[in-house]
PDB file of C-alpha atoms in Angstrom:
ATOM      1  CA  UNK A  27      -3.153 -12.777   5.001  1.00 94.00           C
ATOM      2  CA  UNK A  28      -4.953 -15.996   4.956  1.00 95.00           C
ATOM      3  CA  UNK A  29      -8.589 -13.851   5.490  1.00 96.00           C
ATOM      4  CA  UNK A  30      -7.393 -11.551   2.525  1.00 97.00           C
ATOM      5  CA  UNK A  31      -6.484 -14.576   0.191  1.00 97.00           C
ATOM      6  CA  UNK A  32     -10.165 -16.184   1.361  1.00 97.00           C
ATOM      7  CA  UNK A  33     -11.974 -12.680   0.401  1.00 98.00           C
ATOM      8  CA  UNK A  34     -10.258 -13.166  -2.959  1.00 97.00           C
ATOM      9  CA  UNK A  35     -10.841 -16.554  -3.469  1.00 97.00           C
ATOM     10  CA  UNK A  36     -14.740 -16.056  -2.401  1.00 97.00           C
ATOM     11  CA  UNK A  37     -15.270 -13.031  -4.857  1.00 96.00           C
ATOM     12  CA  UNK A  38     -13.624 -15.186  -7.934  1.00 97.00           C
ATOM     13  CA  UNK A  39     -15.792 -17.866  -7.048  1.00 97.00           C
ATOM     14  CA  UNK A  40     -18.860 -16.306  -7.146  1.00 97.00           C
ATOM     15  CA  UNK A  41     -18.206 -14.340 -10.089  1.00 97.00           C
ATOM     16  CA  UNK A  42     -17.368 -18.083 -11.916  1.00 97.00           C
ATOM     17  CA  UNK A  43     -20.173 -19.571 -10.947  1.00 97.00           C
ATOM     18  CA  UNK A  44     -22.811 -16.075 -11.786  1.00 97.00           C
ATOM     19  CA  UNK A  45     -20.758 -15.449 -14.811  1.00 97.00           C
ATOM     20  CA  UNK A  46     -19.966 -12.306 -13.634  1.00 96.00           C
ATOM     21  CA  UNK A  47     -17.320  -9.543 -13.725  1.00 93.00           C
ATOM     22  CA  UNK A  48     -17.699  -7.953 -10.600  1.00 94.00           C
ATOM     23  CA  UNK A  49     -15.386  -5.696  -8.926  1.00 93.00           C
ATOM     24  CA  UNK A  50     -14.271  -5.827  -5.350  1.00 95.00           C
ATOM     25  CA  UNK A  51     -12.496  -4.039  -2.849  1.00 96.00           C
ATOM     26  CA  UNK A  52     -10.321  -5.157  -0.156  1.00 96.00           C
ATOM     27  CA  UNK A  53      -8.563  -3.131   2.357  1.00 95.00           C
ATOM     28  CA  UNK A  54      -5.781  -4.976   4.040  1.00 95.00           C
ATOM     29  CA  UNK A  55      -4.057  -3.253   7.218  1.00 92.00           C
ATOM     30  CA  UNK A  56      -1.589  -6.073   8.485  1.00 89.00           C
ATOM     31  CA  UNK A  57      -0.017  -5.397  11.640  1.00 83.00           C
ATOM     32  CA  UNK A  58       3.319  -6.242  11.134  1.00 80.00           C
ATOM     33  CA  UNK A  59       5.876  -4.712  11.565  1.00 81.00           C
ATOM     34  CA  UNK A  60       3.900  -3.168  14.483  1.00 81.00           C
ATOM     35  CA  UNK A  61       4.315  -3.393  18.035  1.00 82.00           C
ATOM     36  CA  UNK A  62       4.930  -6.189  19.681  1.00 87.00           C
ATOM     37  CA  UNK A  63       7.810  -6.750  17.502  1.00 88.00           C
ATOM     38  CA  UNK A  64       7.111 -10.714  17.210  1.00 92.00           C
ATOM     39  CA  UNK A  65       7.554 -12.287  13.957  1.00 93.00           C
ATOM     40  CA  UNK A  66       6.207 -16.010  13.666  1.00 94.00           C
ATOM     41  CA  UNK A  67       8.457 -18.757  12.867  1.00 96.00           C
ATOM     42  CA  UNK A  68       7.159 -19.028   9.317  1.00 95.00           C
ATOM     43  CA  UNK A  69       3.668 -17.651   7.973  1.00 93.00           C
ATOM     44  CA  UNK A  70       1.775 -20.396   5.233  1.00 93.00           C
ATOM     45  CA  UNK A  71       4.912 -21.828   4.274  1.00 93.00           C
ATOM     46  CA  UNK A  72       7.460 -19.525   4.505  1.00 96.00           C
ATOM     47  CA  UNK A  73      10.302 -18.997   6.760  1.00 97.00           C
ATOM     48  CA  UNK A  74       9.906 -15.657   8.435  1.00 96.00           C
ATOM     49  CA  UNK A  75      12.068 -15.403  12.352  1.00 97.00           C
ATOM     50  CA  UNK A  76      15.435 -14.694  11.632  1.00 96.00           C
ATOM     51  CA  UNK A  77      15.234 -14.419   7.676  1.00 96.00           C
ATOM     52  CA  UNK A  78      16.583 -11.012   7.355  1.00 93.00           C
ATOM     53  CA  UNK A  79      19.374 -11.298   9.884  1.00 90.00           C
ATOM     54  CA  UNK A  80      18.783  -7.694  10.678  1.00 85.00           C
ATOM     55  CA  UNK A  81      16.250  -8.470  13.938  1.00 87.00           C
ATOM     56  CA  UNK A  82      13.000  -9.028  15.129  1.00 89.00           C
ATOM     57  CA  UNK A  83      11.620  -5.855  13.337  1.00 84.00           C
ATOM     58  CA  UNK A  84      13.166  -6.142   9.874  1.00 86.00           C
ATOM     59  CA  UNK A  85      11.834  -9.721   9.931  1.00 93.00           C
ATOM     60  CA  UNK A  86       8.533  -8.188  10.137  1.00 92.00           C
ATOM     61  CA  UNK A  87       9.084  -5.866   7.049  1.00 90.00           C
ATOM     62  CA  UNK A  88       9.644  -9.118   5.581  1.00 95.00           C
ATOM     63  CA  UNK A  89       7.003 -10.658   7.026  1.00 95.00           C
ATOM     64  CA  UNK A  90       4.671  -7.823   4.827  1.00 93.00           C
ATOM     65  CA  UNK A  91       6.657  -8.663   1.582  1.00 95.00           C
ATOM     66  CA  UNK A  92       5.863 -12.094   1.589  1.00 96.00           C
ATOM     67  CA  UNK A  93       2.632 -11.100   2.777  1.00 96.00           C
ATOM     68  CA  UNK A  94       2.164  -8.945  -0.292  1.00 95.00           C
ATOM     69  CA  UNK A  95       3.834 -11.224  -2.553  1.00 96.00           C
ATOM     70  CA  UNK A  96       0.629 -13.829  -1.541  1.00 97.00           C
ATOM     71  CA  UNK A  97      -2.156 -11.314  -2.784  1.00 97.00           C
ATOM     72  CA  UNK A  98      -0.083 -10.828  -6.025  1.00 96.00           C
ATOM     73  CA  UNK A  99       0.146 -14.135  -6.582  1.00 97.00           C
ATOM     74  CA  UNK A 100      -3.724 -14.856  -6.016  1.00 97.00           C
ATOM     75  CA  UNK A 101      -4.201 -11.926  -8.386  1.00 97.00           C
ATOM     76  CA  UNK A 102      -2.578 -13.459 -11.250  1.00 95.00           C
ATOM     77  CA  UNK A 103      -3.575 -17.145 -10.579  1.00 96.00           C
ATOM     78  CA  UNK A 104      -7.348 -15.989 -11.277  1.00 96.00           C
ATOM     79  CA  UNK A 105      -6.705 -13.513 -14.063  1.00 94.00           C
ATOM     80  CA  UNK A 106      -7.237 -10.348 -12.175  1.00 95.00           C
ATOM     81  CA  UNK A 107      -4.305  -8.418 -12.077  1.00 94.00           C
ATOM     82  CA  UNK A 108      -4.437  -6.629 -15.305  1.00 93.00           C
ATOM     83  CA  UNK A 109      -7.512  -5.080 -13.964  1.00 93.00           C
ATOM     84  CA  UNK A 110      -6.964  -4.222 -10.543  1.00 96.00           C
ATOM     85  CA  UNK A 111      -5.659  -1.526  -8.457  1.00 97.00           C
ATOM     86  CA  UNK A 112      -3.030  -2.426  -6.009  1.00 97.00           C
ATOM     87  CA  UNK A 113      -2.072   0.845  -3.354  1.00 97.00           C
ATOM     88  CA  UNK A 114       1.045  -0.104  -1.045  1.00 95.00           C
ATOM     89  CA  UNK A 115       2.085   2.085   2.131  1.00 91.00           C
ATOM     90  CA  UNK A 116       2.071   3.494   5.373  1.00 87.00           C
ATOM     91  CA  UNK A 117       0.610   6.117   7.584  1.00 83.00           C
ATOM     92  CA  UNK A 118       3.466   6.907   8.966  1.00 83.00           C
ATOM     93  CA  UNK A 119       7.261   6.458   8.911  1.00 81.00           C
ATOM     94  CA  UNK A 120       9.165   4.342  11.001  1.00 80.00           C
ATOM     95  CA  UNK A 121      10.213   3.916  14.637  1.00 81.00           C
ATOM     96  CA  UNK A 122      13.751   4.329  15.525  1.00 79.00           C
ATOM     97  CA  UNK A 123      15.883   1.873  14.200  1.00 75.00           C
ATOM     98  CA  UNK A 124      17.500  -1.561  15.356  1.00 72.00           C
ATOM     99  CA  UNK A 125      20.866  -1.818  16.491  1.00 76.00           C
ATOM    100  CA  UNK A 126      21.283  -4.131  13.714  1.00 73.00           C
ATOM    101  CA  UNK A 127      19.615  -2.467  10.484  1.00 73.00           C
ATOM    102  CA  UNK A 128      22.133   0.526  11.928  1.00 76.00           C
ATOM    103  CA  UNK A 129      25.222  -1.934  11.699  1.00 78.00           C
ATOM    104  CA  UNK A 130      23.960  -3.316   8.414  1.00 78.00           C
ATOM    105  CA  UNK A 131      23.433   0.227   7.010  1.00 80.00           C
ATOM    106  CA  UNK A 132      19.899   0.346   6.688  1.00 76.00           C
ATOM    107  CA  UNK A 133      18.285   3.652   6.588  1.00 79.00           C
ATOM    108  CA  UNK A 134      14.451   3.065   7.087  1.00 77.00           C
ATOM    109  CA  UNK A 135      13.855   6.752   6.914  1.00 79.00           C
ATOM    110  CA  UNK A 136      15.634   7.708   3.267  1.00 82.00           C
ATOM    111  CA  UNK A 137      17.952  10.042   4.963  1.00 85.00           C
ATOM    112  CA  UNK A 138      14.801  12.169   6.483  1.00 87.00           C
ATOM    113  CA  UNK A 139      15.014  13.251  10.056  1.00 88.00           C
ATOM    114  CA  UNK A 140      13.060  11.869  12.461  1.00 87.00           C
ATOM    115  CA  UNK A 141      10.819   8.716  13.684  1.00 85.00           C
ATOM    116  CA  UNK A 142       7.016   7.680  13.951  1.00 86.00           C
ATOM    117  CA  UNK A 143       5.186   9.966  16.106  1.00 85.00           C
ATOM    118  CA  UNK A 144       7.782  13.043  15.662  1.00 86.00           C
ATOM    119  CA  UNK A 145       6.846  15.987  13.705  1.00 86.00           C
ATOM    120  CA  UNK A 146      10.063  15.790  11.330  1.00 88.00           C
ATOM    121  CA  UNK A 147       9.425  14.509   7.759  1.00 86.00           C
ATOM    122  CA  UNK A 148      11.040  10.843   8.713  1.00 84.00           C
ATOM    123  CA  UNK A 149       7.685  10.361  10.768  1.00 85.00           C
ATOM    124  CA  UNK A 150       5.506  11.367   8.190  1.00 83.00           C
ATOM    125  CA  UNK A 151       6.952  11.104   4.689  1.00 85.00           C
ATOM    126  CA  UNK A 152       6.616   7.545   3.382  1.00 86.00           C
ATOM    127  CA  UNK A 153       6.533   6.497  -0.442  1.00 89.00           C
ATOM    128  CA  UNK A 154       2.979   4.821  -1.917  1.00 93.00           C
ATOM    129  CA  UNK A 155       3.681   2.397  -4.297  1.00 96.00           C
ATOM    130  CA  UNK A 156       0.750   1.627  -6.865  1.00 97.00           C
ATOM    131  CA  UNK A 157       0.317  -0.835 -10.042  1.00 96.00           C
ATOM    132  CA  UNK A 158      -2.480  -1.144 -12.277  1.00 97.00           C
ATOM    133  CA  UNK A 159      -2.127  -3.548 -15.014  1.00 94.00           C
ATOM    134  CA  UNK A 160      -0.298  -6.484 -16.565  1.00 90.00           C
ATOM    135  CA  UNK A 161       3.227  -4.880 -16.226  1.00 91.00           C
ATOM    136  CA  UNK A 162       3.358  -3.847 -19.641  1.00 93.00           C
ATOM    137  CA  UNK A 163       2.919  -0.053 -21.123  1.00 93.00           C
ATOM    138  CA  UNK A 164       0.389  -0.855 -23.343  1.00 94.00           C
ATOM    139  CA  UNK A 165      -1.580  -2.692 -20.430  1.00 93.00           C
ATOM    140  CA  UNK A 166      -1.100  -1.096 -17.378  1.00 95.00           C
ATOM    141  CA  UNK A 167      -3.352   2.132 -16.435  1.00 95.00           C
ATOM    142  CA  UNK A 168      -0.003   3.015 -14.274  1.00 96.00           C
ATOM    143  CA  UNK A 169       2.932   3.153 -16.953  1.00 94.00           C
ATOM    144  CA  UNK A 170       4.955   0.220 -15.487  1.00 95.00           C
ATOM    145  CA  UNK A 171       8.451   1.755 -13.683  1.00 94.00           C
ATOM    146  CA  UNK A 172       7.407   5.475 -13.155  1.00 94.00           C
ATOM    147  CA  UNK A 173       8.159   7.227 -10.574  1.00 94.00           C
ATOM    148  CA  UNK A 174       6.684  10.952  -9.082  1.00 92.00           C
ATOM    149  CA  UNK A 175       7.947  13.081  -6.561  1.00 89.00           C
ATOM    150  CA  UNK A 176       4.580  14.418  -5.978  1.00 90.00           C
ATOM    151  CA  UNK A 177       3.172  15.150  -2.215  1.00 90.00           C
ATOM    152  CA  UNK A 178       0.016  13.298  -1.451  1.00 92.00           C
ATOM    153  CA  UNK A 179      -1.696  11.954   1.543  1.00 90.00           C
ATOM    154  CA  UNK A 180      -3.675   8.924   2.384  1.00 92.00           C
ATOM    155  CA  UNK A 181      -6.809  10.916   3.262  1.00 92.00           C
ATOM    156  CA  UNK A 182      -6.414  11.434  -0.970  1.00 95.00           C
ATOM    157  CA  UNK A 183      -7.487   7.734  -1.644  1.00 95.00           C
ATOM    158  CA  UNK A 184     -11.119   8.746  -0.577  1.00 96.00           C
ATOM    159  CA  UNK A 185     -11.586  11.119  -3.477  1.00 96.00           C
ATOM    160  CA  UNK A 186      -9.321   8.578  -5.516  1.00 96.00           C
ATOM    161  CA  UNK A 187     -11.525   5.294  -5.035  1.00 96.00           C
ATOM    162  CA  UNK A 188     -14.357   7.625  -5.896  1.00 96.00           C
ATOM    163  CA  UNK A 189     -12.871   8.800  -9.046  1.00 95.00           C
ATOM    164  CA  UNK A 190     -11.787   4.847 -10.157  1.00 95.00           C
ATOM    165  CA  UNK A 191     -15.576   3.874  -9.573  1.00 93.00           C
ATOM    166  CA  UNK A 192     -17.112   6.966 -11.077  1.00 94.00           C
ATOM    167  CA  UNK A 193     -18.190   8.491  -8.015  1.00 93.00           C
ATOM    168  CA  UNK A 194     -18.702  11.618  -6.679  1.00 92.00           C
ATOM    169  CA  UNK A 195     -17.914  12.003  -3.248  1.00 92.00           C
ATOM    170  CA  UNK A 196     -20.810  14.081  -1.211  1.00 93.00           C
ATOM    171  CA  UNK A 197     -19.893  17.653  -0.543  1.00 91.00           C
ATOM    172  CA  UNK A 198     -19.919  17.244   3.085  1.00 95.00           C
ATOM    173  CA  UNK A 199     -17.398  14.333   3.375  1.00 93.00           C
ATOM    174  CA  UNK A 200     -14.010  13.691   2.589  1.00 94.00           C
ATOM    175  CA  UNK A 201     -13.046  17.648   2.037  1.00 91.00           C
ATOM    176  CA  UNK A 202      -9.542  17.286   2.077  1.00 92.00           C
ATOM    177  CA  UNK A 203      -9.277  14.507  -0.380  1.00 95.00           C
ATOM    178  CA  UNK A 204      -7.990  15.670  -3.983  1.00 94.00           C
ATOM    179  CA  UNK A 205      -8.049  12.677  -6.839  1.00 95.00           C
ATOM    180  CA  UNK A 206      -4.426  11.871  -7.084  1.00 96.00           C
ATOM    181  CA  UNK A 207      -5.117   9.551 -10.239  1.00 96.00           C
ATOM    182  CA  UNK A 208      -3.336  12.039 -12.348  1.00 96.00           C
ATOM    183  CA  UNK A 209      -0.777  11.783 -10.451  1.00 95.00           C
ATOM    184  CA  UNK A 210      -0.466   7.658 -10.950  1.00 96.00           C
ATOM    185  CA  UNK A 211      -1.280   7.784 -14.381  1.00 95.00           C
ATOM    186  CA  UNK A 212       1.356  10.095 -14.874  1.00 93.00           C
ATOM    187  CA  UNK A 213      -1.144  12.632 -16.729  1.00 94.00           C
ATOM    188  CA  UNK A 214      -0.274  15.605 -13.529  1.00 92.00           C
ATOM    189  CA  UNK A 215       1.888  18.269 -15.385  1.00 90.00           C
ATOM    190  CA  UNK A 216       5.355  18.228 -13.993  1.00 81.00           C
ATOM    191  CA  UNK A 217       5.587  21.093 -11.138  1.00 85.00           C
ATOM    192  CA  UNK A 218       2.106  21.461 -10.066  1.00 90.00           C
ATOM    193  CA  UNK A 219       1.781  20.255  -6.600  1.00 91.00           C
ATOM    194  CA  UNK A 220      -1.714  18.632  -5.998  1.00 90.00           C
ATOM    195  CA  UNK A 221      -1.993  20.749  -3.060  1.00 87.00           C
ATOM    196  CA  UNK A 222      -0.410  24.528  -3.613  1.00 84.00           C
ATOM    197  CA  UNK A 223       1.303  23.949   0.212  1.00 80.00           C
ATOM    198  CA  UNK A 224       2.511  20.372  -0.634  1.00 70.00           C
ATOM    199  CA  UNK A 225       5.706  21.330  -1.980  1.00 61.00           C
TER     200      UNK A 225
END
C-alpha cells in the first residue's frame, strides 16, 4: 500500500512540476487475505488484528478495505478521481470459511457452492466492482450505483485497457479478451451475454 500511494504521489508530482496531464497505470495485487493468514497489528495508522472479530482471515478482508480506502483517498486529495478508472476483484473465490464468519453468518461465497481451487461456481464466480468518475451521473463514465449481472473474466481487462487508451490489441495476443466497457458503462443491451457461453 505504501509503494502504491508513492507511485501516485511520484506521477502527480511530476505532472505538477512538467505541467502535465499524464495518465498512469497502476496495478496493485495485495496479498492479503492470502495465505499465511497473518494480519499486522495495524497498517499506516490503522488498527487491523482483531478489528473484525470474525478471525485472522476476515481481518485481512479488512486489511484490503482500508487498503483500498488509502488509494481512494490519494485519488481525491490530488484531483484525480473524476478521471480515473478504478477495477476491484479477485481471481478467484474464497477458501473455506472460518469457524467464526460461519457463527457470525457470513457467507463469503453469495450462496454459490464451492471454495478456491474447486471447479463449482463459489471458486470461480467473484463480483468486479468498477468506478469512473466523481460519483455523480453527470460525471462519472460508470453511472454511479449500477449494477450488471453480466459474465466476464479478468483475461477481459486486456482488451478493456486497450479500448480506454485507444488501442488495438495485436491479433496474435490477448484472443480471448472481449472489451467489457459496454458492459460498465451500462451501454451492453440487456440479455446479450458478452460471450454466447457466458450465460
Amino acid at each position: 500500500t505504501r509503494s502504491a500511494l508513492d507511485f501516485i504521489d511520484r506521477h502527480h508530482d511530476r505532472n505538477v512540476a512538467r505541467g502535465t496531464d499524464d495518465p498512469f497505470f497502476l496495478y496493485f495485487a495485495p496479498p492479503a487475505p492470502h495465505d499465511p493468514v497473518t494480519p499486522p497489528a495495524d497498517m499506516l495508522g490503522v488498527p487491523i488484528r482483531g478489528a473484525t472479530g470474525l478471525g485472522p482471515r476476515a481481518d485481512m478482508v479488512y486489511q484490503n478495505d482500508v487498503s483500498l480506502g488509502l488509494l481512494l483517498d490519494a485519488l481525491d486529495e490530488r484531483g484525480l478521481t473524476d478521471d480515473t478508472l478504478v477495477l476491484f476483484l479477485s481471481d478467484n473465490g474464497g477458501v473455506r470459511p472460518d469457524p467464526a464468519e460461519l457463527d457470525a453468518g457470513h457467507d463469503k461465497h453469495g450462496g454459490l457452492r464451492g471454495h478456491k481451487s474447486e471447479i463449482w461456481e463459489g471458486g470461480a464466480r467473484t463480483p468486479l466492482v468498477a468506478m469512473w468518475g466523481d460519483g455523480t451521473p453527470a460525471g462519472s463514465v460508470i453511472p454511479p450505483g449500477s449494477t450488471s449481472s453480466q459474465l466476464v473474466a479478468v483475461h477481459d481487462l486486456a482488451a478493456t485497457l486497450a479500448a480506454v487508451v485507444g488501442e488495438n490489441l495485436p491479433t496474435d495476443q490477448a484472443r480471448e479478451s472481449h472489451d467489457i466497457l459496454p458492459v460498465l458503462t451500462g451501454s451492453q443491451p440487456p440479455g446479450v451475454p458478452v460471450r454466447a457461453w457466458y450465460v
